[in-house]
Short mmCIF file of C-alpha atoms in Angstrom, two decimals:
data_model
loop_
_atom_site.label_atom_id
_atom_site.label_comp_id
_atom_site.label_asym_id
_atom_site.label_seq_id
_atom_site.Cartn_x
_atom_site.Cartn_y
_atom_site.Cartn_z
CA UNK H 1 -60.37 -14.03 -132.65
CA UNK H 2 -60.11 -16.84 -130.06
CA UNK H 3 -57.85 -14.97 -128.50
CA UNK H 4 -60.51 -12.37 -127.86
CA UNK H 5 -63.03 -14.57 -127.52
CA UNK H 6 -61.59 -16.18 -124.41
CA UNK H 7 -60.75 -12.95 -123.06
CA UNK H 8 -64.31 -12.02 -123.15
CA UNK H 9 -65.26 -14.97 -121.18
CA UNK H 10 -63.25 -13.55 -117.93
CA UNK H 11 -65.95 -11.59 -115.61
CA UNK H 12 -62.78 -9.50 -114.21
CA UNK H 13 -61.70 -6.32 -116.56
CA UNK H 14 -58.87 -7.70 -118.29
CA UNK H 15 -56.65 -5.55 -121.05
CA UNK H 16 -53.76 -7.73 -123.59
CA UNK H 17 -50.93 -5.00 -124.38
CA UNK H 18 -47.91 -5.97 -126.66
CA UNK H 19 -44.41 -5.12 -125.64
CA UNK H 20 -45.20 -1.44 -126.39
CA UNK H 21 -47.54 -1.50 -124.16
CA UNK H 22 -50.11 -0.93 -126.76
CA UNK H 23 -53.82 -2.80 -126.43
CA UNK H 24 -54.44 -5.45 -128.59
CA UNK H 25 -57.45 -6.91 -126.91
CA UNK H 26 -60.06 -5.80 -124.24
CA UNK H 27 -62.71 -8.04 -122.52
CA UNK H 28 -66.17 -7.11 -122.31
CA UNK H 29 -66.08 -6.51 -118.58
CA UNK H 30 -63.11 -3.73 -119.27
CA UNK H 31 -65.51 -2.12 -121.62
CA UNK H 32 -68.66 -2.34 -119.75
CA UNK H 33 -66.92 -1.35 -116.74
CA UNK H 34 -65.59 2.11 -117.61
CA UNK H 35 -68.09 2.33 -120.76
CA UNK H 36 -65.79 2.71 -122.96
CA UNK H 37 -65.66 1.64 -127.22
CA UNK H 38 -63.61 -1.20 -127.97
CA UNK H 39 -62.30 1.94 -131.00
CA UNK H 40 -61.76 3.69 -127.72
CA UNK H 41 -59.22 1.48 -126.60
CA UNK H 42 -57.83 -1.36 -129.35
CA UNK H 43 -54.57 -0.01 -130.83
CA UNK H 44 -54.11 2.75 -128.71
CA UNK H 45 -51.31 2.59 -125.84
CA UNK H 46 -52.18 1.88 -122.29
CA UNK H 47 -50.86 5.12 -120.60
CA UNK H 48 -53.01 6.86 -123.66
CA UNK H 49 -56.76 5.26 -122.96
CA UNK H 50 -59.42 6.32 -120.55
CA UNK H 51 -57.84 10.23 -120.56
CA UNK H 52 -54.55 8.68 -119.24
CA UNK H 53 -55.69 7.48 -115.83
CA UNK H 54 -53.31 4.56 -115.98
CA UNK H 55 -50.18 6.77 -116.83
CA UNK H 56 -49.37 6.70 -113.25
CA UNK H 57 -45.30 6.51 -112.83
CA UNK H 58 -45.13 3.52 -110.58
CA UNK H 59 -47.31 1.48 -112.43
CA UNK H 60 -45.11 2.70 -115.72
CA UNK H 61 -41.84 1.39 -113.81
CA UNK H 62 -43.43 -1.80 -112.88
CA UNK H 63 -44.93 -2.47 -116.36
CA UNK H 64 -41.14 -1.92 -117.62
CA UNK H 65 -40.13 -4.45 -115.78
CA UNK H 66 -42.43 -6.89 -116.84
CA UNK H 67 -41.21 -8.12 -120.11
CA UNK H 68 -37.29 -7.91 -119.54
CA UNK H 69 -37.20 -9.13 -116.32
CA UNK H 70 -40.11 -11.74 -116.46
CA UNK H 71 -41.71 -10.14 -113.25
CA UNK H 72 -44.86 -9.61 -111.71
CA UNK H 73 -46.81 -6.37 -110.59
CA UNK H 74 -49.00 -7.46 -107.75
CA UNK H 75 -52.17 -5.89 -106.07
CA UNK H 76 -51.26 -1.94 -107.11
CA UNK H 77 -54.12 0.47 -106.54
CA UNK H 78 -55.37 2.67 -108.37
CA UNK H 79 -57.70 5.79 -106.62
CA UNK H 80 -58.70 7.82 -109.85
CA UNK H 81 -61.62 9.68 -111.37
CA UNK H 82 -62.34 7.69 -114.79
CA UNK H 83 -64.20 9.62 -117.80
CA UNK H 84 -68.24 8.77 -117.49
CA UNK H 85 -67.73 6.47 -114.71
CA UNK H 86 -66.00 9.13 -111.98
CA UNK H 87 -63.37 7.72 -109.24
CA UNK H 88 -63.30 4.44 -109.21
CA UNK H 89 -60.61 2.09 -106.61
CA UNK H 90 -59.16 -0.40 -108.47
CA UNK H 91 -56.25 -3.15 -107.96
CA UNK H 92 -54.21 -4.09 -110.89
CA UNK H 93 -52.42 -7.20 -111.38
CA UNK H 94 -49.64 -7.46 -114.69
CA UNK H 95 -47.67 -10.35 -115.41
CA UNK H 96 -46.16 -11.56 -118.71
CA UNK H 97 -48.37 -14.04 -121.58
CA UNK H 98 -46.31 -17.04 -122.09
CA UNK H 99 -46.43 -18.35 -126.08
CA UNK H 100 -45.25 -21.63 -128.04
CA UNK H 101 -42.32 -21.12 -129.59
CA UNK H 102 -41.62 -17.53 -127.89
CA UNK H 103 -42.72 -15.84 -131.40
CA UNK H 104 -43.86 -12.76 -129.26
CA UNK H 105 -45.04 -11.43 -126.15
CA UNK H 106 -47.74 -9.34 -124.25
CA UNK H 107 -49.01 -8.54 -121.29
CA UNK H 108 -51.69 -9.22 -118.99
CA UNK H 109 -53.58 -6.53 -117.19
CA UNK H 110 -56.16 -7.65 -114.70
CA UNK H 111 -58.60 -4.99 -112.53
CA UNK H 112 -60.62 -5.48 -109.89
CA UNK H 113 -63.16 -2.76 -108.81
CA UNK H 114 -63.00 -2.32 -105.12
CA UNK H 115 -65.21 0.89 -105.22
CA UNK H 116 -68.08 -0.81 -103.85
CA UNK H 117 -66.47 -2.29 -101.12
CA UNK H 118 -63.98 0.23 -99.94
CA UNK H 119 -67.16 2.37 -99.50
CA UNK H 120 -69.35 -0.15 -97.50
CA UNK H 121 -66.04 0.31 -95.55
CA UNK H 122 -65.41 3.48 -94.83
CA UNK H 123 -69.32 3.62 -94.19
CA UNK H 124 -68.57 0.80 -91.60
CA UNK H 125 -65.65 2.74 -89.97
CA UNK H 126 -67.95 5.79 -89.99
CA UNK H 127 -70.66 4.01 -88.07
CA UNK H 128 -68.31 2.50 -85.80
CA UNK H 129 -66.96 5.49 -84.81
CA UNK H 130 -70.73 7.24 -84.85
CA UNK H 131 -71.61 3.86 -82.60
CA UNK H 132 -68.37 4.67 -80.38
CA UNK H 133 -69.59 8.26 -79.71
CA UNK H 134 -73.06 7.71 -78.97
CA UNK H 135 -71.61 5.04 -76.35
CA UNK H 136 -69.32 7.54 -75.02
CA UNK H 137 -71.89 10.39 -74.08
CA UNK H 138 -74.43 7.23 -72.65
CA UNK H 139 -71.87 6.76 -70.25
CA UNK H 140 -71.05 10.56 -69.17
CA UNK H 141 -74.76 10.64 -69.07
CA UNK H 142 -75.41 7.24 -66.86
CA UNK H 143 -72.43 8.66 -64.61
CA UNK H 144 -73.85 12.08 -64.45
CA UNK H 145 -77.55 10.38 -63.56
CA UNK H 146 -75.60 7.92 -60.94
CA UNK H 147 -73.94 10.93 -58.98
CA UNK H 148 -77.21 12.85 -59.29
CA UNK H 149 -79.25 10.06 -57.44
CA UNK H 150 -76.71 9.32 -54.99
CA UNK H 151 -77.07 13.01 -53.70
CA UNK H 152 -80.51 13.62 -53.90
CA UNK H 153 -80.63 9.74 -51.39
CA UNK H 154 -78.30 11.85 -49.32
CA UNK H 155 -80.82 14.51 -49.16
CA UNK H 156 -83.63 12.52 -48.51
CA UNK H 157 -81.39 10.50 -45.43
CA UNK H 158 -80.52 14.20 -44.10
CA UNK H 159 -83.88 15.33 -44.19
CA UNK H 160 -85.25 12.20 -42.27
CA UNK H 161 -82.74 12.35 -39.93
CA UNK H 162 -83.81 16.23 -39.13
CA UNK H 163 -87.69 15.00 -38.40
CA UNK H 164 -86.48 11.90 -36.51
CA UNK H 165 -84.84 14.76 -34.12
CA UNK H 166 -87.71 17.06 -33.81
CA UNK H 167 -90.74 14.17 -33.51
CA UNK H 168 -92.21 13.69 -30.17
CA UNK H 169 -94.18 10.60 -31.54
CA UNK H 170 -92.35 7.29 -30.43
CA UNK H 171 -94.00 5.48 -33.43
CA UNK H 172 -93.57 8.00 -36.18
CA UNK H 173 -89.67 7.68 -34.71
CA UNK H 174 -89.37 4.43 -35.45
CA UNK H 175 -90.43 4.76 -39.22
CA UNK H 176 -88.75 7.77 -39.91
CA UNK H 177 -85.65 6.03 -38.70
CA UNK H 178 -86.72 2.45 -40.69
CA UNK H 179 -87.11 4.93 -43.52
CA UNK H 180 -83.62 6.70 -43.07
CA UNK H 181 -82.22 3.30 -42.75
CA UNK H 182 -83.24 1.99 -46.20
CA UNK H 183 -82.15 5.00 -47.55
CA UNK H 184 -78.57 4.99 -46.74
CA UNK H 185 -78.24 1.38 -47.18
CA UNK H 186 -79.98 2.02 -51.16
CA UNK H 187 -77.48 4.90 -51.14
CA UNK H 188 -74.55 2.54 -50.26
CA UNK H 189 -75.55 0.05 -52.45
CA UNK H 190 -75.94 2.41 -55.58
CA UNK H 191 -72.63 4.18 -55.11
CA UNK H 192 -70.93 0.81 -55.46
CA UNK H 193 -72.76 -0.46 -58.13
CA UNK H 194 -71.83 2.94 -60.18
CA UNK H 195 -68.41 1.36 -60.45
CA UNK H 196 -69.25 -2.19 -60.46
CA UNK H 197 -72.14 -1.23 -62.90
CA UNK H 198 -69.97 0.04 -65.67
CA UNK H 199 -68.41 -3.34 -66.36
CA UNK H 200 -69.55 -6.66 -67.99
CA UNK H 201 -69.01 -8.61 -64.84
CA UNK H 202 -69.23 -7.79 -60.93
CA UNK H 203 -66.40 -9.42 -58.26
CA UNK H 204 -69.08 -11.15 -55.56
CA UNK H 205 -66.22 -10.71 -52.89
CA UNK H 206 -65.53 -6.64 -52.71
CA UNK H 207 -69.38 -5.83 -53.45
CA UNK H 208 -70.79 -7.56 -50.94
CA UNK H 209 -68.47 -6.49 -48.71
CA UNK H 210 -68.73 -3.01 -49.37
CA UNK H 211 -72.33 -3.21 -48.79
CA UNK H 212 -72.59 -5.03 -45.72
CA UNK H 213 -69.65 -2.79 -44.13
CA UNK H 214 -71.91 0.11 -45.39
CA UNK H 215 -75.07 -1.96 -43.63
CA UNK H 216 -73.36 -2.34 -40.43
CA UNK H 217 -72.60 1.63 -40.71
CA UNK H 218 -75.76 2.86 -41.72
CA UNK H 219 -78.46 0.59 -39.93
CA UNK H 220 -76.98 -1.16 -37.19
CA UNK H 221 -74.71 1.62 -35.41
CA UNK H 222 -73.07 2.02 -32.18
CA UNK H 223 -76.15 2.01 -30.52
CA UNK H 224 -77.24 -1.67 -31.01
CA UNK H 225 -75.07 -4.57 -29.72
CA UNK H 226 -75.70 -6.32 -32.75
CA UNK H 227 -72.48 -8.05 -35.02
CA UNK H 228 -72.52 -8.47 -38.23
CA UNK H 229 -70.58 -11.20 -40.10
CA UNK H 230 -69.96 -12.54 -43.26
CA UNK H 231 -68.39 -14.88 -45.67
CA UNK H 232 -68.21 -14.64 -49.83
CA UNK H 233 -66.94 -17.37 -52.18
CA UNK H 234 -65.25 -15.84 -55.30
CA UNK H 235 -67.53 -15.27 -58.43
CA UNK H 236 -68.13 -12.67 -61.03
CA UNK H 237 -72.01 -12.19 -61.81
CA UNK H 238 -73.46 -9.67 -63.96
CA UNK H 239 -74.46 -6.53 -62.85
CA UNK H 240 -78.14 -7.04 -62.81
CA UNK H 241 -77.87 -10.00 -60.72
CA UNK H 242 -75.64 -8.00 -58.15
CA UNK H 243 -78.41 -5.14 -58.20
CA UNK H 244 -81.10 -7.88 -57.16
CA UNK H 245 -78.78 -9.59 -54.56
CA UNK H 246 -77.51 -6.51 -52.84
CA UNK H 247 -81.16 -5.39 -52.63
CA UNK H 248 -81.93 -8.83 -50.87
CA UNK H 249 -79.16 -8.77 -48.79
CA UNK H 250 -80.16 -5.15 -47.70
CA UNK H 251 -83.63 -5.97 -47.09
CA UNK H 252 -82.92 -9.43 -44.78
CA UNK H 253 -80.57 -7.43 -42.88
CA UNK H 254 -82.79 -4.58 -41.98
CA UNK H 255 -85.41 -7.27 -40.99
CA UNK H 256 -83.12 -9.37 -38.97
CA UNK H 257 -81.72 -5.94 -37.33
CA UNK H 258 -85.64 -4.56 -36.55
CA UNK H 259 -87.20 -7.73 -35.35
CA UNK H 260 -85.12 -10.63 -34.28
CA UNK H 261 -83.69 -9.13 -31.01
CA UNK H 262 -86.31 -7.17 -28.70
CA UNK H 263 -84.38 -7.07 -26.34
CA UNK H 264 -80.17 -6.47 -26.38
CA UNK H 265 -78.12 -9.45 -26.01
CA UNK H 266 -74.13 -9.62 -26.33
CA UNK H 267 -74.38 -12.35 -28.37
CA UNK H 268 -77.03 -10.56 -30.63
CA UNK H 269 -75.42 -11.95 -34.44
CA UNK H 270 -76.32 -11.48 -38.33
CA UNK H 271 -74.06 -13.70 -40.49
CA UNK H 272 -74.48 -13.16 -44.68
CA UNK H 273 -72.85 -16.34 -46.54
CA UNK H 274 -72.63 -16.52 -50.54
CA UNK H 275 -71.40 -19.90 -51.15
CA UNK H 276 -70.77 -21.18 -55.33
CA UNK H 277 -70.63 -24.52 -56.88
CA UNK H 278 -70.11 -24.46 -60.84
CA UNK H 279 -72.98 -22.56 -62.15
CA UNK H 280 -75.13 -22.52 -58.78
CA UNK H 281 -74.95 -20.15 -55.87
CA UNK H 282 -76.56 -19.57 -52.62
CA UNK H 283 -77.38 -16.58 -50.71
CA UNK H 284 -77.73 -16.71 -46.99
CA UNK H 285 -78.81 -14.28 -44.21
CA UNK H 286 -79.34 -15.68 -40.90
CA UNK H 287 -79.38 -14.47 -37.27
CA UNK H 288 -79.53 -16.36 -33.78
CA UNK H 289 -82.48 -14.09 -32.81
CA UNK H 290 -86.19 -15.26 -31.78
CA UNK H 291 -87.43 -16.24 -35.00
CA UNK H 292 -90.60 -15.53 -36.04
CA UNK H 293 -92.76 -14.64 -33.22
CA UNK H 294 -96.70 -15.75 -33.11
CA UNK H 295 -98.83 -13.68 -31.47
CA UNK H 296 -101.19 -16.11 -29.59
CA UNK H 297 -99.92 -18.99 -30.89
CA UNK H 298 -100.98 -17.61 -33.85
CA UNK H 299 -98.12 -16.60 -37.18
CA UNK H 300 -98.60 -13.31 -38.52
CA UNK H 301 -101.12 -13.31 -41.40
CA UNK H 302 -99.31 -11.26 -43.91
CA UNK H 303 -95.98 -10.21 -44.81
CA UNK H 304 -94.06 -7.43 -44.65
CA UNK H 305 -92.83 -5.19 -47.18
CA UNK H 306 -89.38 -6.05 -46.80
CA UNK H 307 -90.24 -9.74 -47.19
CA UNK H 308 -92.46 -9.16 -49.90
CA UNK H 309 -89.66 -7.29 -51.59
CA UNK H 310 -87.18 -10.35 -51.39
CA UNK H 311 -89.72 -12.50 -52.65
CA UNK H 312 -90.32 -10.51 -55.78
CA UNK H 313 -85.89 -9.91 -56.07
CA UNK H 314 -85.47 -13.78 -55.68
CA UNK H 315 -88.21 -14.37 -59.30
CA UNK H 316 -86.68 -11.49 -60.98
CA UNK H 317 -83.35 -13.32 -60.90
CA UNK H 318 -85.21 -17.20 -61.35
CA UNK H 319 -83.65 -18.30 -57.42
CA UNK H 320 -85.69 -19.87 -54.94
CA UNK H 321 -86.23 -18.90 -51.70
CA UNK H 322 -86.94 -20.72 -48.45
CA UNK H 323 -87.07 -19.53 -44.47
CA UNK H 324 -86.47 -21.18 -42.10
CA UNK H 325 -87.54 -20.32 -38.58
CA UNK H 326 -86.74 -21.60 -35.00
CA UNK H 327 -85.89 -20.92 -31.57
CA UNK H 328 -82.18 -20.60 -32.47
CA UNK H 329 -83.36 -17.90 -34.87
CA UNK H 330 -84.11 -17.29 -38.91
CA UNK H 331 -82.50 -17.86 -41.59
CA UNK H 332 -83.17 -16.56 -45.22
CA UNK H 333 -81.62 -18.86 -48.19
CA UNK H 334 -81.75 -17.51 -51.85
CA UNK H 335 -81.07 -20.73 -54.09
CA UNK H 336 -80.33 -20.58 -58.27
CA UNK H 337 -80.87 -23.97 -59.30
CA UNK H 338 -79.89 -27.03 -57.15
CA UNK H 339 -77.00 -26.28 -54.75
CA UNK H 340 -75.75 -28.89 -52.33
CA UNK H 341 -74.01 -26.15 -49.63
CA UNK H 342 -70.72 -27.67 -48.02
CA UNK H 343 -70.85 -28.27 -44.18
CA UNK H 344 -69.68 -25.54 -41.67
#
């Protein structure tokens, strides 16, 4: 009765069989767990009870072995449909009862249900792999959406290009070609960014040197004596920060291109510099053009959409910006937090 009585007190299934592997005591838990009577179970061999779900060959080799050989069956599973409680995964552990005076022996069976678990499991795996196919199609999608804008920008560029040819209006010229030359530079900027985009991190050096290459292409030309250099520190920034900064870099070089030389000059120069320091960067665009001219002595009273643009770029990424303007030209600085840049 103690015997039993401590037996009861284990929360794990737990079943005592003598060394013919009959039961001579069943805890609570055992009974509770596969709702079975203790009549059910008590005097009856092991390989007999529950409709013979534990007469499973390798667990009847292993039990064999118990007594005679003093060893131990560890961690054996058991995936079986149980009367009145259906399949059920369970590990069983077996090792031999150790008494005073070695007047007998038994065995102790221990179970622990993994049912519950193995299914949050395989409902984990399931919405893994669910999560890993949804991801997959978002990204044929995303590429499928990237290649469709990229085409229909090259439609737009082709068609402006066709009006800029057949316009006799000097002024509606000039637009249409300001227009055609945002458009290719936003088309050169979004084709790089499709395979920048698609990891967790963009490389500074190749992306902005893909787009300014693409700049120098698209809105500078043959036609205009204008150079455009640059310089990148290494960094890896995340792609929505690259989005904003090729946008600003686009937009400062389309200004600098359009209004700081009037007239041609040989020496005519845009430099782009993206300098790091820990944490901190700094963007610059500058030009040795005429600076910001004043009509009358007077500065413009409002700003452009292209600067207007930068201005909003520079908040969405929490930079600062500051222009400078003289007769040695302008220069555009983009700023994230305080950056001390090194000396030329």
């Amino acid at each position: 009765m103690l015997a039993q009585a401590i037996v009861d007190t284990v929360r794990d299934p737990l079943l005592v069989l003598d060394c013919h592997f009959s039961v001579t005591a069943a805890s609570r838990s055992f009974l509770h767990v596969f709702e079975a009577r203790p009549e059910d179970v008590i005097g009856r061999s092991v390989f007999e009870i529950l409709h013979g779900c534990f007469k499973i060959p390798r667990l009847v080799s292993l039990l064999n072995k118990v007594l005679p050989e003093h060893a131990t069956a560890e961690d054996f599973e058991i995936d079986a449909v149980f009367p009145r409680v259906g399949r059920r995964a369970l590990i069983v552990n077996a090792r031999e009862v150790f008494f005073v005076g070695n007047t007998h022996k038994a065995i102790l069976l221990s179970f622990a249900d993994e049912t519950d678990r193995r299914k949050i499991e395989k409902e984990k795996e399931s919405l893994h792999n669910e999560t890993r196919r949804l991801l997959r199609e978002k990204e044929v999608l995303l590429l499928e959406m990237q290649h469709r804008i990229f085409n229909s920008l090259q439609i737009i560029a082709n068609i402006l290009m066709m009006k800029t040819r057949i316009t006799t209006s000097e002024e509606a010229r000039r637009h249409l070609e300001d227009a055609y030359s945002r458009v290719m530079s936003v088309a050169t900027l979004q084709r790089h960014i499709d395979t920048a985009g698609r990891s967790e991190l963009v490389e500074v050096v190749p992306y902005l040197t893909t787009l300014c290459d693409g700049l120098s292409a698209s809105v500078i030309g043959e036609e205009k004596k204008i150079s455009l250099k640059y310089a990148f520190d290494p960094a890896m920034i995340p792609p929505t920060e690259a989005v904003s900064i090729g946008l600003i870099v686009t937009e400062t070089v389309i200004n600098a291109v359009k209004y700081a030389f009037p007239e041609n000059r040989p020496d005519a120069e845009i430099r782009v510099r993206y300098e790091t320091s820990g944490a901190d960067w700094r963007l610059t665009v500058s030009d040795n053009g005429v600076g910001k001219q004043k009509e009358n002595g007077v500065a413009p009273p409002s700003e452009g959409l292209g600067s207007t643009l930068v201005k909003a770029l520079t908040q969405q990424i929490k930079a600062q910006i500051e222009t400078t303007s003289g007769p040695k030209g302008l220069t555009v600085a983009i700023s994230h937090t305080t950056f001390s840049p090194r000396l030329a």
